[in-house]
PDB file of C-alpha atoms in Angstrom:
ATOM      1  CA  MET A 272     -12.144  26.565   8.904  1.00 65.00           C
ATOM      2  CA  LEU A 273     -14.276  23.430   9.204  1.00 75.00           C
ATOM      3  CA  ARG A 274     -12.225  21.641   6.534  1.00 86.00           C
ATOM      4  CA  ALA A 275      -9.014  22.457   8.391  1.00 86.00           C
ATOM      5  CA  GLN A 276     -10.473  20.998  11.583  1.00 88.00           C
ATOM      6  CA  VAL A 277     -11.435  17.799   9.796  1.00 90.00           C
ATOM      7  CA  LEU A 278      -8.017  17.492   8.139  1.00 92.00           C
ATOM      8  CA  ILE A 279      -6.137  18.029  11.408  1.00 94.00           C
ATOM      9  CA  ALA A 280      -8.387  15.593  13.263  1.00 94.00           C
ATOM     10  CA  THR A 281      -7.964  13.001  10.509  1.00 95.00           C
ATOM     11  CA  LEU A 282      -4.176  13.350  10.521  1.00 96.00           C
ATOM     12  CA  TRP A 283      -4.084  13.000  14.303  1.00 97.00           C
ATOM     13  CA  VAL A 284      -6.464  10.074  14.643  1.00 97.00           C
ATOM     14  CA  GLY A 285      -5.289   8.294  11.496  1.00 97.00           C
ATOM     15  CA  SER A 286      -1.656   8.398  12.575  1.00 97.00           C
ATOM     16  CA  LEU A 287      -2.594   7.211  16.077  1.00 97.00           C
ATOM     17  CA  TRP A 288      -4.503   4.232  14.699  1.00 97.00           C
ATOM     18  CA  THR A 289      -1.858   3.389  12.102  1.00 97.00           C
ATOM     19  CA  ILE A 290       1.070   3.380  14.497  1.00 97.00           C
ATOM     20  CA  SER A 291      -0.758   1.816  17.443  1.00 96.00           C
ATOM     21  CA  TYR A 292      -2.744  -0.901  15.706  1.00 97.00           C
ATOM     22  CA  ILE A 293      -0.847  -1.656  12.490  1.00 98.00           C
ATOM     23  CA  VAL A 294       2.812  -0.614  12.596  1.00 97.00           C
ATOM     24  CA  ALA A 295       3.776  -1.489  16.198  1.00 96.00           C
ATOM     25  CA  PRO A 296       2.152  -4.958  16.193  1.00 97.00           C
ATOM     26  CA  THR A 297       3.715  -5.659  12.789  1.00 97.00           C
ATOM     27  CA  LEU A 298       7.169  -4.733  14.099  1.00 97.00           C
ATOM     28  CA  PHE A 299       6.820  -7.169  17.005  1.00 95.00           C
ATOM     29  CA  SER A 300       5.566  -9.935  14.731  1.00 97.00           C
ATOM     30  CA  ILE A 301       8.255  -9.708  12.028  1.00 97.00           C
ATOM     31  CA  LEU A 302      11.429  -8.576  13.782  1.00 96.00           C
ATOM     32  CA  PRO A 303      13.383 -11.404  15.403  1.00 93.00           C
ATOM     33  CA  GLU A 304      14.632  -9.206  18.257  1.00 90.00           C
ATOM     34  CA  LYS A 305      11.837  -7.863  20.472  1.00 85.00           C
ATOM     35  CA  ALA A 306      14.220  -5.246  21.875  1.00 83.00           C
ATOM     36  CA  LEU A 307      14.743  -3.831  18.379  1.00 90.00           C
ATOM     37  CA  ALA A 308      10.996  -3.851  17.731  1.00 92.00           C
ATOM     38  CA  GLY A 309      10.485  -2.038  21.043  1.00 88.00           C
ATOM     39  CA  THR A 310      13.114   0.560  20.206  1.00 88.00           C
ATOM     40  CA  ILE A 311      11.569   1.290  16.811  1.00 95.00           C
ATOM     41  CA  ALA A 312       8.022   1.303  18.203  1.00 94.00           C
ATOM     42  CA  GLY A 313       9.152   3.614  21.009  1.00 92.00           C
ATOM     43  CA  GLN A 314      10.567   6.068  18.491  1.00 95.00           C
ATOM     44  CA  LEU A 315       7.335   5.957  16.488  1.00 97.00           C
ATOM     45  CA  PHE A 316       5.259   6.494  19.645  1.00 96.00           C
ATOM     46  CA  ARG A 317       7.473   9.477  20.528  1.00 95.00           C
ATOM     47  CA  THR A 318       6.785  11.007  17.121  1.00 97.00           C
ATOM     48  CA  GLN A 319       3.082  10.218  17.514  1.00 97.00           C
ATOM     49  CA  ALA A 320       2.993  11.857  20.949  1.00 96.00           C
ATOM     50  CA  TRP A 321       4.471  15.093  19.619  1.00 97.00           C
ATOM     51  CA  LEU A 322       2.128  14.993  16.621  1.00 97.00           C
ATOM     52  CA  SER A 323      -0.746  14.600  19.104  1.00 97.00           C
ATOM     53  CA  VAL A 324       0.402  17.625  21.077  1.00 97.00           C
ATOM     54  CA  ILE A 325       0.696  19.719  17.925  1.00 97.00           C
ATOM     55  CA  CYS A 326      -2.603  18.609  16.359  1.00 97.00           C
ATOM     56  CA  GLY A 327      -4.456  18.873  19.665  1.00 97.00           C
ATOM     57  CA  SER A 328      -3.060  22.329  20.387  1.00 96.00           C
ATOM     58  CA  VAL A 329      -3.905  23.621  16.915  1.00 95.00           C
ATOM     59  CA  LEU A 330      -7.428  22.185  17.123  1.00 94.00           C
ATOM     60  CA  MET A 331      -7.906  23.735  20.558  1.00 92.00           C
ATOM     61  CA  ALA A 332      -6.773  27.129  19.270  1.00 92.00           C
ATOM     62  CA  VAL A 333      -9.037  26.919  16.229  1.00 89.00           C
ATOM     63  CA  LEU A 334     -12.013  25.896  18.347  1.00 87.00           C
ATOM     64  CA  LEU A 335     -11.372  28.551  20.994  1.00 86.00           C
ATOM     65  CA  PHE A 336     -10.838  31.431  18.615  1.00 83.00           C
ATOM     66  CA  HIS A 337     -13.305  30.590  15.868  1.00 73.00           C
ATOM     67  CA  HIS A 338     -16.597  31.995  17.083  1.00 64.00           C
ATOM     68  CA  ASP A 339     -19.658  30.816  15.264  1.00 64.00           C
ATOM     69  CA  GLY A 340     -22.864  31.041  17.273  1.00 59.00           C
ATOM     70  CA  ALA A 341     -24.494  28.208  15.354  1.00 56.00           C
ATOM     71  CA  ARG A 342     -21.622  25.838  16.176  1.00 63.00           C
ATOM     72  CA  SER A 343     -20.967  27.034  19.724  1.00 74.00           C
ATOM     73  CA  ARG A 344     -22.345  23.928  21.489  1.00 77.00           C
ATOM     74  CA  GLN A 345     -20.621  21.612  19.022  1.00 79.00           C
ATOM     75  CA  ASN A 346     -17.331  23.485  19.561  1.00 83.00           C
ATOM     76  CA  LYS A 347     -17.653  22.925  23.317  1.00 88.00           C
ATOM     77  CA  ALA A 348     -18.123  19.198  22.741  1.00 90.00           C
ATOM     78  CA  LEU A 349     -15.149  19.140  20.366  1.00 92.00           C
ATOM     79  CA  LEU A 350     -13.042  21.044  22.908  1.00 93.00           C
ATOM     80  CA  ALA A 351     -13.890  18.443  25.551  1.00 95.00           C
ATOM     81  CA  ILE A 352     -12.944  15.585  23.216  1.00 96.00           C
ATOM     82  CA  VAL A 353      -9.689  17.242  22.124  1.00 96.00           C
ATOM     83  CA  GLY A 354      -8.844  18.032  25.751  1.00 96.00           C
ATOM     84  CA  ALA A 355      -9.473  14.437  26.814  1.00 98.00           C
ATOM     85  CA  MET A 356      -7.349  13.144  23.935  1.00 98.00           C
ATOM     86  CA  LEU A 357      -4.521  15.486  24.907  1.00 97.00           C
ATOM     87  CA  ILE A 358      -4.733  14.312  28.512  1.00 97.00           C
ATOM     88  CA  CYS A 359      -4.447  10.717  27.272  1.00 97.00           C
ATOM     89  CA  THR A 360      -1.266  11.671  25.403  1.00 96.00           C
ATOM     90  CA  LEU A 361       0.219  13.620  28.288  1.00 96.00           C
ATOM     91  CA  VAL A 362      -0.434  10.920  30.865  1.00 96.00           C
ATOM     92  CA  GLY A 363       0.151   7.931  28.603  1.00 93.00           C
ATOM     93  CA  TYR A 364       3.289   9.049  26.858  1.00 93.00           C
ATOM     94  CA  PHE A 365       4.862  11.849  28.849  1.00 93.00           C
ATOM     95  CA  GLY A 366       3.766  10.437  32.219  1.00 94.00           C
ATOM     96  CA  LEU A 367       4.125   6.653  31.929  1.00 95.00           C
ATOM     97  CA  GLN A 368       6.715   6.196  29.183  1.00 92.00           C
ATOM     98  CA  PRO A 369       9.652   7.712  31.109  1.00 92.00           C
ATOM     99  CA  THR A 370       9.109   5.227  33.937  1.00 93.00           C
ATOM    100  CA  MET A 371       8.795   2.382  31.432  1.00 91.00           C
ATOM    101  CA  ALA A 372      12.050   3.502  29.804  1.00 87.00           C
ATOM    102  CA  VAL A 373      13.839   3.411  33.162  1.00 88.00           C
ATOM    103  CA  LEU A 374      12.588  -0.129  33.765  1.00 87.00           C
ATOM    104  CA  ARG A 375      13.634  -1.178  30.261  1.00 81.00           C
ATOM    105  CA  GLU A 376      17.108   0.369  30.696  1.00 81.00           C
ATOM    106  CA  ALA A 377      17.554  -1.450  34.017  1.00 75.00           C
ATOM    107  CA  ALA A 378      16.821  -4.699  32.199  1.00 68.00           C
ATOM    108  CA  ASP A 379      19.177  -3.791  29.355  1.00 64.00           C
ATOM    109  CA  THR A 380      22.112  -3.320  31.722  1.00 64.00           C
ATOM    110  CA  GLY A 381      21.471  -6.665  33.418  1.00 61.00           C
ATOM    111  CA  GLY A 382      20.458  -8.474  30.271  1.00 62.00           C
ATOM    112  CA  VAL A 383      17.268  -9.964  31.772  1.00 71.00           C
ATOM    113  CA  MET A 384      14.291  -8.302  33.386  1.00 74.00           C
ATOM    114  CA  ASP A 385      13.561  -9.773  36.833  1.00 81.00           C
ATOM    115  CA  ALA A 386      10.006 -10.806  37.707  1.00 84.00           C
ATOM    116  CA  ASP A 387       9.251  -7.663  39.770  1.00 87.00           C
ATOM    117  CA  THR A 388      10.515  -5.329  37.042  1.00 85.00           C
ATOM    118  CA  ARG A 389       8.661  -7.329  34.384  1.00 85.00           C
ATOM    119  CA  THR A 390       5.450  -7.037  36.414  1.00 90.00           C
ATOM    120  CA  LYS A 391       5.860  -3.270  36.882  1.00 91.00           C
ATOM    121  CA  PHE A 392       6.633  -2.841  33.198  1.00 88.00           C
ATOM    122  CA  GLY A 393       3.641  -4.976  32.226  1.00 90.00           C
ATOM    123  CA  VAL A 394       1.264  -2.987  34.430  1.00 95.00           C
ATOM    124  CA  LEU A 395       2.527   0.338  33.073  1.00 95.00           C
ATOM    125  CA  HIS A 396       2.357  -1.000  29.510  1.00 92.00           C
ATOM    126  CA  GLY A 397      -1.232  -2.101  30.101  1.00 95.00           C
ATOM    127  CA  ILE A 398      -2.207   1.289  31.505  1.00 96.00           C
ATOM    128  CA  SER A 399      -0.495   3.008  28.574  1.00 95.00           C
ATOM    129  CA  ALA A 400      -2.362   0.753  26.126  1.00 95.00           C
ATOM    130  CA  GLY A 401      -5.587   1.654  27.936  1.00 96.00           C
ATOM    131  CA  PHE A 402      -4.928   5.346  27.401  1.00 96.00           C
ATOM    132  CA  THR A 403      -4.237   4.641  23.725  1.00 96.00           C
ATOM    133  CA  LEU A 404      -7.528   2.757  23.423  1.00 97.00           C
ATOM    134  CA  ILE A 405      -9.450   5.565  25.128  1.00 97.00           C
ATOM    135  CA  GLN A 406      -7.761   8.109  22.861  1.00 97.00           C
ATOM    136  CA  SER A 407      -8.602   5.980  19.822  1.00 97.00           C
ATOM    137  CA  LEU A 408     -12.270   5.798  20.788  1.00 97.00           C
ATOM    138  CA  LEU A 409     -12.369   9.526  21.474  1.00 97.00           C
ATOM    139  CA  GLY A 410     -10.827   9.938  18.020  1.00 96.00           C
ATOM    140  CA  ILE A 411     -13.897   8.312  16.484  1.00 96.00           C
ATOM    141  CA  ALA A 412     -16.089  10.876  18.233  1.00 95.00           C
ATOM    142  CA  LEU A 413     -13.776  13.686  17.154  1.00 95.00           C
ATOM    143  CA  ILE A 414     -13.883  12.674  13.487  1.00 92.00           C
ATOM    144  CA  LEU A 415     -17.666  12.228  13.514  1.00 91.00           C
ATOM    145  CA  LYS A 416     -18.338  15.520  15.355  1.00 87.00           C
ATOM    146  CA  ALA A 417     -15.818  17.582  13.384  1.00 80.00           C
ATOM    147  CA  ARG A 418     -17.842  17.204  10.188  1.00 73.00           C
TER     148      ARG A 418
END
């Protein structure tokens, strides 16, 4: 069971880091149209969010239903980390992204994002990036504790 936990945690955290810190920045640096880069990155973040929900839910179930007295305290710590990571996903992607999409669509219909919309989008993007950073740091703890 421990190996399964480590594999699931590694898939989750590795995919989060890869998409967030390698793939998305690369898209914005090499594609000439930022809107296209944003569309592709958005699709990748959507996939990552659902992968997070699945991996987090499976890890939670494994930790909740696998009773091992010797690992009980460690399981509680892992549950807290997994729960916090899931909250980051739920708030960051499922909470903030829909509002960001509405702002982006409003700009797409007009062609240019006005200063107020750009500011709102920038603030939400910054908050979303903060949740991703927090989730990434929690991922380090998850990988180290899951061993």
